[in-house]
Amino acid sequence: MRRRTVIAGLALAGWPCIAGAQTQAHVAALWPFTESDDEGRALAEAFDAALRDQGHPDQPVDHRWGGADPERTRILATELVAARPPVIFAYLNAQLSAVATATRTIPIVFVGASDPVGFGYVESLQRPGGNITGFTLYEAPLGGKWVAALKEAVPSIRRVTLLSNPSTEIRGKNLYAEPFRSTAAALGIEPTVVKVEKTADIDPVIADLARQGHGGLIVAPGTFSEANGDRIVALTTRNAIPTVFAIRRFAYRGGLMSYGPDPTEAVRRAAAYVGRILRGENPATLPVQAPTKFDFIVNLKSARGMGVDISSALLAQADEIVE
């Protein structure tokens, strides 16, 4: 059921006009899903539909599926760049990094790259200044909001682990760690940041939380989380570990809660940028944009299964409740 929503230029001279002769060249898209993944296919379809709505009904799109495999993602990025598409779309940090490393001339529109200035992808959010622009999904302060939501849902919680992975790090530091730690300390919770790089790393983290008791988990977004979210849902449900996901679909699939943006909306907005670039606009002048809203989703069925009594006050704040 639906509840309230939390509100969170012209082409430059000399930039090549891509309309006309190149219109039928394939736009390239690189995704962190396998080709059979329902979420990935739905996002790809949303991208295609939005591009048609932008006045490009016949524009072909070459969708490539790298999954969570860094080497496959790198190879696909190299192949896409070699094909010289008019625009490349990249979903999440790992995919953007792969294509950005391979070209500094082909326009790139991203969704989900965290802190694009800090990573060096753009000069500034307002004027990216190069061949890259796009839409962020997650920002550092969310690290504190996830902890606060977990504490309000489970007041008895004493410790919380932030599950980190390389795609959420800048120069070896997790993007969300500082607000995560400071908010946890203010709430009297012991914070821990654990880096996981492969699927086998997940089990001991959750087993440790279950063994200690009174613990919760926060799953930071990224390619790793996209690929392993269902496994994390299964393990945390089995061990009754209250968990907050950044990626909303895992609340629908059994996770206790999620707080984050709607990626479908961001993908549609990115398709609008792709359409503008196809008509000759320069990505250097298209500002990087943040989400327009964040949704708080509570899975009440999972809460009951874990023995978590979600307060009516917290439920009143939810945008959606999964019964």
Tab-separated table of N, CA, C and O in Angstrom, residues 229-323:
chain	number	residue	atom	x	y	z
A	229	GLY	N	21.924	-9.717	-3.413
A	229	GLY	CA	20.858	-9.308	-2.514
A	229	GLY	C	19.924	-10.433	-2.117
A	229	GLY	O	19.534	-10.546	-0.946
A	230	ASP	N	19.557	-11.283	-3.061
A	230	ASP	CA	18.640	-12.383	-2.738
A	230	ASP	C	19.267	-13.340	-1.726
A	230	ASP	O	18.577	-13.850	-0.831
A	231	ARG	N	20.555	-13.575	-1.863
A	231	ARG	CA	21.247	-14.447	-0.896
A	231	ARG	C	21.254	-13.801	0.489
A	231	ARG	O	21.053	-14.469	1.501
A	232	ILE	N	21.503	-12.500	0.531
A	232	ILE	CA	21.523	-11.793	1.818
A	232	ILE	C	20.134	-11.819	2.449
A	232	ILE	O	20.002	-12.015	3.666
A	233	VAL	N	19.086	-11.630	1.651
A	233	VAL	CA	17.720	-11.725	2.171
A	233	VAL	C	17.492	-13.095	2.801
A	233	VAL	O	16.969	-13.204	3.917
A	234	ALA	N	17.872	-14.157	2.098
A	234	ALA	CA	17.648	-15.514	2.601
A	234	ALA	C	18.389	-15.755	3.910
A	234	ALA	O	17.829	-16.309	4.871
A	235	LEU	N	19.648	-15.330	3.976
A	235	LEU	CA	20.457	-15.571	5.172
A	235	LEU	C	19.983	-14.744	6.361
A	235	LEU	O	19.925	-15.248	7.491
A	236	THR	N	19.654	-13.481	6.125
A	236	THR	CA	19.208	-12.642	7.236
A	236	THR	C	17.832	-13.059	7.732
A	236	THR	O	17.554	-12.983	8.933
A	237	THR	N	16.979	-13.522	6.833
A	237	THR	CA	15.665	-14.014	7.248
A	237	THR	C	15.808	-15.280	8.077
A	237	THR	O	15.179	-15.434	9.133
A	238	ARG	N	16.658	-16.195	7.609
A	238	ARG	CA	16.866	-17.456	8.317
A	238	ARG	C	17.442	-17.229	9.713
A	238	ARG	O	17.104	-17.937	10.662
A	239	ASN	N	18.312	-16.222	9.835
A	239	ASN	CA	18.970	-15.956	11.115
A	239	ASN	C	18.304	-14.825	11.906
A	239	ASN	O	18.821	-14.419	12.952
A	240	ALA	N	17.163	-14.325	11.405
A	240	ALA	CA	16.406	-13.265	12.079
A	240	ALA	C	17.278	-12.054	12.366
A	240	ALA	O	17.281	-11.514	13.473
A	241	ILE	N	18.045	-11.610	11.348
A	241	ILE	CA	18.879	-10.412	11.463
A	241	ILE	C	18.134	-9.245	10.815
A	241	ILE	O	17.962	-9.223	9.585
A	242	PRO	N	17.695	-8.260	11.584
A	242	PRO	CA	17.028	-7.099	10.982
A	242	PRO	C	17.976	-6.394	10.018
A	242	PRO	O	19.114	-6.074	10.373
A	243	THR	N	17.505	-6.154	8.800
A	243	THR	CA	18.375	-5.634	7.742
A	243	THR	C	17.703	-4.504	6.990
A	243	THR	O	16.511	-4.568	6.675
A	244	VAL	N	18.500	-3.470	6.705
A	244	VAL	CA	18.055	-2.373	5.867
A	244	VAL	C	18.824	-2.429	4.557
A	244	VAL	O	20.061	-2.473	4.556
A	245	PHE	N	18.115	-2.439	3.456
A	245	PHE	CA	18.711	-2.435	2.127
A	245	PHE	C	18.601	-1.046	1.514
A	245	PHE	O	17.613	-0.341	1.725
A	246	ALA	N	19.599	-0.680	0.736
A	246	ALA	CA	19.499	0.534	-0.065
A	246	ALA	C	18.671	0.270	-1.318
A	246	ALA	O	17.975	1.163	-1.812
A	247	ILE	N	18.757	-0.944	-1.831
A	247	ILE	CA	18.088	-1.310	-3.084
A	247	ILE	C	16.675	-1.795	-2.776
A	247	ILE	O	16.482	-2.811	-2.097
A	248	ARG	N	15.691	-1.090	-3.265
A	248	ARG	CA	14.307	-1.270	-2.835
A	248	ARG	C	13.723	-2.641	-3.129
A	248	ARG	O	12.885	-3.141	-2.368
A	249	ARG	N	14.119	-3.292	-4.213
A	249	ARG	CA	13.447	-4.536	-4.571
A	249	ARG	C	13.686	-5.635	-3.542
A	249	ARG	O	12.899	-6.584	-3.444
A	250	PHE	N	14.743	-5.514	-2.740
A	250	PHE	CA	15.001	-6.563	-1.763
A	250	PHE	C	14.070	-6.475	-0.554
A	250	PHE	O	13.914	-7.447	0.180
A	251	ALA	N	13.427	-5.326	-0.351
A	251	ALA	CA	12.365	-5.259	0.656
A	251	ALA	C	11.138	-6.017	0.164
A	251	ALA	O	10.439	-6.677	0.942
A	252	TYR	N	10.857	-5.949	-1.128
A	252	TYR	CA	9.749	-6.714	-1.692
A	252	TYR	C	10.027	-8.216	-1.645
A	252	TYR	O	9.109	-9.027	-1.559
A	253	ARG	N	11.302	-8.573	-1.699
A	253	ARG	CA	11.671	-9.993	-1.780
A	253	ARG	C	11.926	-10.626	-0.416
A	253	ARG	O	12.383	-11.762	-0.342
A	254	GLY	N	11.658	-9.891	0.660
A	254	GLY	CA	11.773	-10.493	1.988
A	254	GLY	C	12.663	-9.777	2.963
A	254	GLY	O	12.696	-10.140	4.145
A	255	GLY	N	13.429	-8.775	2.504
A	255	GLY	CA	14.228	-7.986	3.429
A	255	GLY	C	13.328	-7.166	4.334
A	255	GLY	O	12.210	-6.802	3.955
A	256	LEU	N	13.794	-6.845	5.545
A	256	LEU	CA	12.945	-6.149	6.504
A	256	LEU	C	12.550	-4.756	6.016
A	256	LEU	O	11.373	-4.378	6.065
A	257	MET	N	13.528	-3.974	5.547
A	257	MET	CA	13.247	-2.595	5.144
A	257	MET	C	14.184	-2.177	4.020
A	257	MET	O	15.250	-2.756	3.821
A	258	SER	N	13.779	-1.129	3.319
A	258	SER	CA	14.682	-0.475	2.372
A	258	SER	C	14.415	1.018	2.419
A	258	SER	O	13.290	1.456	2.699
A	259	TYR	N	15.471	1.773	2.163
A	259	TYR	CA	15.323	3.228	2.039
A	259	TYR	C	16.237	3.682	0.908
A	259	TYR	O	17.458	3.539	0.978
A	260	GLY	N	15.629	4.188	-0.140
A	260	GLY	CA	16.421	4.610	-1.290
A	260	GLY	C	15.529	5.089	-2.417
A	260	GLY	O	14.298	5.107	-2.307
A	261	PRO	N	16.130	5.473	-3.521
A	261	PRO	CA	15.377	6.018	-4.657
A	261	PRO	C	14.805	4.922	-5.544
A	261	PRO	O	15.136	3.738	-5.397
A	262	ASP	N	13.965	5.337	-6.465
A	262	ASP	CA	13.407	4.433	-7.464
A	262	ASP	C	14.343	4.414	-8.670
A	262	ASP	O	14.443	5.407	-9.390
A	263	PRO	N	15.056	3.308	-8.915
A	263	PRO	CA	15.992	3.291	-10.037
A	263	PRO	C	15.321	3.421	-11.391
A	263	PRO	O	15.925	3.933	-12.337
A	264	THR	N	14.080	2.986	-11.501
A	264	THR	CA	13.384	3.093	-12.784
A	264	THR	C	13.215	4.556	-13.180
A	264	THR	O	13.392	4.922	-14.342
A	265	GLU	N	12.897	5.386	-12.202
A	265	GLU	CA	12.769	6.809	-12.482
A	265	GLU	C	14.097	7.378	-12.977
A	265	GLU	O	14.144	8.157	-13.937
A	266	ALA	N	15.197	6.987	-12.316
A	266	ALA	CA	16.513	7.497	-12.713
A	266	ALA	C	16.883	7.036	-14.118
A	266	ALA	O	17.470	7.789	-14.901
A	267	VAL	N	16.554	5.803	-14.442
A	267	VAL	CA	16.853	5.280	-15.779
A	267	VAL	C	16.074	6.051	-16.842
A	267	VAL	O	16.603	6.376	-17.916
A	268	ARG	N	14.824	6.369	-16.546
A	268	ARG	CA	14.032	7.151	-17.509
A	268	ARG	C	14.620	8.547	-17.694
A	268	ARG	O	14.670	9.076	-18.822
A	269	ARG	N	15.055	9.160	-16.598
A	269	ARG	CA	15.660	10.489	-16.693
A	269	ARG	C	16.971	10.420	-17.489
A	269	ARG	O	17.291	11.326	-18.270
A	270	ALA	N	17.718	9.335	-17.289
A	270	ALA	CA	18.960	9.176	-18.041
A	270	ALA	C	18.687	9.015	-19.530
A	270	ALA	O	19.422	9.541	-20.372
A	271	ALA	N	17.622	8.298	-19.870
A	271	ALA	CA	17.262	8.145	-21.282
A	271	ALA	C	16.954	9.498	-21.909
A	271	ALA	O	17.237	9.725	-23.091
A	272	ALA	N	16.384	10.417	-21.114
A	272	ALA	CA	16.120	11.760	-21.629
A	272	ALA	C	17.425	12.471	-21.962
A	272	ALA	O	17.523	13.172	-22.984
A	273	TYR	N	18.453	12.293	-21.126
A	273	TYR	CA	19.767	12.859	-21.432
A	273	TYR	C	20.353	12.234	-22.692
A	273	TYR	O	20.949	12.923	-23.524
A	274	VAL	N	20.204	10.924	-22.832
A	274	VAL	CA	20.703	10.258	-24.033
A	274	VAL	C	20.029	10.850	-25.262
A	274	VAL	O	20.681	11.137	-26.281
A	275	GLY	N	18.708	11.049	-25.171
A	275	GLY	CA	17.987	11.639	-26.295
A	275	GLY	C	18.488	13.031	-26.637
A	275	GLY	O	18.628	13.380	-27.816
A	276	ARG	N	18.795	13.828	-25.620
A	276	ARG	CA	19.299	15.183	-25.864
A	276	ARG	C	20.679	15.157	-26.517
A	276	ARG	O	20.993	15.956	-27.407
A	277	ILE	N	21.508	14.217	-26.086
A	277	ILE	CA	22.842	14.107	-26.687
A	277	ILE	C	22.732	13.639	-28.137
A	277	ILE	O	23.459	14.114	-29.019
A	278	LEU	N	21.793	12.729	-28.412
A	278	LEU	CA	21.579	12.287	-29.787
A	278	LEU	C	21.154	13.455	-30.685
A	278	LEU	O	21.418	13.449	-31.885
A	279	ARG	N	20.511	14.441	-30.074
A	279	ARG	CA	20.087	15.609	-30.845
A	279	ARG	C	21.173	16.682	-30.899
A	279	ARG	O	20.944	17.764	-31.457
A	280	GLY	N	22.354	16.392	-30.343
A	280	GLY	CA	23.485	17.290	-30.514
A	280	GLY	C	23.954	18.031	-29.284
A	280	GLY	O	24.907	18.809	-29.355
A	281	GLU	N	23.319	17.833	-28.120
A	281	GLU	CA	23.768	18.541	-26.923
A	281	GLU	C	25.045	17.918	-26.366
A	281	GLU	O	25.350	16.743	-26.607
A	282	ASN	N	25.752	18.725	-25.618
A	282	ASN	CA	27.063	18.350	-25.089
A	282	ASN	C	26.926	17.845	-23.658
A	282	ASN	O	26.404	18.561	-22.799
A	283	PRO	N	27.396	16.620	-23.334
A	283	PRO	CA	27.293	16.126	-21.960
A	283	PRO	C	28.028	17.006	-20.952
A	283	PRO	O	27.677	17.024	-19.770
A	284	ALA	N	29.027	17.739	-21.414
A	284	ALA	CA	29.790	18.614	-20.519
A	284	ALA	C	28.922	19.700	-19.897
A	284	ALA	O	29.267	20.244	-18.841
A	285	THR	N	27.797	20.022	-20.531
A	285	THR	CA	26.939	21.108	-20.043
A	285	THR	C	25.653	20.595	-19.397
A	285	THR	O	24.845	21.399	-18.943
A	286	LEU	N	25.461	19.282	-19.368
A	286	LEU	CA	24.264	18.710	-18.756
A	286	LEU	C	24.586	18.355	-17.303
A	286	LEU	O	25.382	17.460	-17.048
A	287	PRO	N	23.995	19.028	-16.326
A	287	PRO	CA	24.385	18.819	-14.926
A	287	PRO	C	24.062	17.415	-14.423
A	287	PRO	O	23.057	16.809	-14.812
A	288	VAL	N	24.917	16.916	-13.552
A	288	VAL	CA	24.644	15.661	-12.850
A	288	VAL	C	23.508	15.928	-11.863
A	288	VAL	O	23.542	16.897	-11.105
A	289	GLN	N	22.503	15.069	-11.871
A	289	GLN	CA	21.326	15.297	-11.040
A	289	GLN	C	21.156	14.196	-9.993
A	289	GLN	O	21.507	13.038	-10.231
A	290	ALA	N	20.600	14.590	-8.842
A	290	ALA	CA	20.328	13.668	-7.745
A	290	ALA	C	18.886	13.167	-7.839
A	290	ALA	O	18.076	13.719	-8.592
A	291	PRO	N	18.540	12.123	-7.089
A	291	PRO	CA	17.144	11.658	-7.088
A	291	PRO	C	16.192	12.749	-6.612
A	291	PRO	O	16.562	13.613	-5.815
A	292	THR	N	14.974	12.694	-7.074
A	292	THR	CA	13.974	13.660	-6.659
A	292	THR	C	13.183	13.178	-5.450
A	292	THR	O	12.479	13.962	-4.810
A	293	LYS	N	13.272	11.883	-5.129
A	293	LYS	CA	12.578	11.359	-3.957
A	293	LYS	C	13.246	10.070	-3.489
A	293	LYS	O	13.946	9.393	-4.237
A	294	PHE	N	13.011	9.767	-2.212
A	294	PHE	CA	13.479	8.514	-1.619
A	294	PHE	C	12.276	7.828	-0.980
A	294	PHE	O	11.445	8.482	-0.344
A	295	ASP	N	12.192	6.522	-1.131
A	295	ASP	CA	11.070	5.772	-0.589
A	295	ASP	C	11.519	4.877	0.557
A	295	ASP	O	12.581	4.230	0.485
A	296	PHE	N	10.695	4.843	1.608
A	296	PHE	CA	10.922	3.974	2.760
A	296	PHE	C	9.911	2.839	2.670
A	296	PHE	O	8.704	3.062	2.691
A	297	ILE	N	10.404	1.612	2.540
A	297	ILE	CA	9.549	0.447	2.361
A	297	ILE	C	9.774	-0.523	3.524
A	297	ILE	O	10.917	-0.839	3.875
A	298	VAL	N	8.692	-0.974	4.129
A	298	VAL	CA	8.746	-1.902	5.257
A	298	VAL	C	8.037	-3.188	4.861
A	298	VAL	O	6.903	-3.157	4.363
A	299	ASN	N	8.717	-4.316	5.081
A	299	ASN	CA	8.108	-5.618	4.827
A	299	ASN	C	7.552	-6.130	6.152
A	299	ASN	O	8.284	-6.683	6.979
A	300	LEU	N	6.257	-5.917	6.356
A	300	LEU	CA	5.628	-6.278	7.624
A	300	LEU	C	5.570	-7.793	7.807
A	300	LEU	O	5.676	-8.293	8.932
A	301	LYS	N	5.433	-8.510	6.714
A	301	LYS	CA	5.417	-9.972	6.803
A	301	LYS	C	6.757	-10.491	7.333
A	301	LYS	O	6.794	-11.364	8.211
A	302	SER	N	7.865	-9.934	6.827
A	302	SER	CA	9.183	-10.350	7.303
A	302	SER	C	9.396	-9.952	8.755
A	302	SER	O	10.008	-10.685	9.535
A	303	ALA	N	8.895	-8.763	9.124
A	303	ALA	CA	9.035	-8.312	10.515
A	303	ALA	C	8.359	-9.299	11.460
A	303	ALA	O	8.943	-9.683	12.497
A	304	ARG	N	7.176	-9.731	11.118
A	304	ARG	CA	6.475	-10.694	11.963
A	304	ARG	C	7.232	-12.009	12.052
A	304	ARG	O	7.324	-12.620	13.119
A	305	GLY	N	7.790	-12.447	10.909
A	305	GLY	CA	8.548	-13.693	10.903
A	305	GLY	C	9.794	-13.628	11.764
A	305	GLY	O	10.227	-14.648	12.326
A	306	MET	N	10.392	-12.429	11.874
A	306	MET	CA	11.587	-12.249	12.700
A	306	MET	C	11.258	-11.927	14.152
A	306	MET	O	12.152	-11.812	14.981
A	307	GLY	N	9.967	-11.723	14.451
A	307	GLY	CA	9.592	-11.325	15.794
A	307	GLY	C	9.864	-9.862	16.076
A	307	GLY	O	10.010	-9.459	17.237
A	308	VAL	N	9.920	-9.044	15.022
A	308	VAL	CA	10.161	-7.606	15.170
A	308	VAL	C	8.819	-6.893	15.161
A	308	VAL	O	8.043	-7.020	14.209
A	309	ASP	N	8.561	-6.151	16.216
A	309	ASP	CA	7.301	-5.413	16.340
A	309	ASP	C	7.530	-3.978	15.873
A	309	ASP	O	8.025	-3.135	16.611
A	310	ILE	N	7.179	-3.709	14.620
A	310	ILE	CA	7.355	-2.371	14.057
A	310	ILE	C	6.300	-1.438	14.654
A	310	ILE	O	5.105	-1.729	14.606
A	311	SER	N	6.750	-0.323	15.197
A	311	SER	CA	5.830	0.608	15.839
A	311	SER	C	4.904	1.250	14.809
A	311	SER	O	5.243	1.398	13.630
A	312	SER	N	3.726	1.657	15.301
A	312	SER	CA	2.779	2.332	14.413
A	312	SER	C	3.340	3.666	13.927
A	312	SER	O	3.046	4.102	12.809
A	313	ALA	N	4.191	4.295	14.748
A	313	ALA	CA	4.796	5.568	14.349
A	313	ALA	C	5.721	5.379	13.156
A	313	ALA	O	5.748	6.206	12.233
A	314	LEU	N	6.495	4.295	13.166
A	314	LEU	CA	7.401	4.040	12.043
A	314	LEU	C	6.610	3.622	10.810
A	314	LEU	O	6.926	4.051	9.691
A	315	LEU	N	5.588	2.808	10.999
A	315	LEU	CA	4.768	2.392	9.865
A	315	LEU	C	4.092	3.597	9.211
A	315	LEU	O	3.903	3.618	7.994
A	316	ALA	N	3.771	4.588	10.015
A	316	ALA	CA	3.133	5.789	9.466
A	316	ALA	C	4.071	6.553	8.559
A	316	ALA	O	3.639	7.339	7.705
A	317	GLN	N	5.376	6.356	8.731
A	317	GLN	CA	6.361	7.039	7.895
A	317	GLN	C	6.632	6.294	6.591
A	317	GLN	O	7.280	6.835	5.689
A	318	ALA	N	6.182	5.047	6.499
A	318	ALA	CA	6.498	4.216	5.339
A	318	ALA	C	5.768	4.702	4.093
A	318	ALA	O	4.593	5.091	4.156
A	319	ASP	N	6.462	4.675	2.973
A	319	ASP	CA	5.838	4.956	1.670
A	319	ASP	C	5.085	3.741	1.170
A	319	ASP	O	4.057	3.853	0.509
A	320	GLU	N	5.614	2.551	1.482
A	320	GLU	CA	4.959	1.320	1.102
A	320	GLU	C	5.136	0.294	2.211
A	320	GLU	O	6.187	0.248	2.864
A	321	ILE	N	4.105	-0.520	2.419
A	321	ILE	CA	4.180	-1.605	3.377
A	321	ILE	C	3.856	-2.905	2.646
A	321	ILE	O	2.832	-3.011	1.976
A	322	VAL	N	4.760	-3.857	2.766
A	322	VAL	CA	4.571	-5.168	2.144
A	322	VAL	C	3.890	-6.067	3.173
A	322	VAL	O	4.460	-6.365	4.215
A	323	GLU	N	2.675	-6.473	2.877
A	323	GLU	CA	1.890	-7.264	3.819
A	323	GLU	C	2.134	-8.762	3.623
A	323	GLU	O	1.824	-9.551	4.474
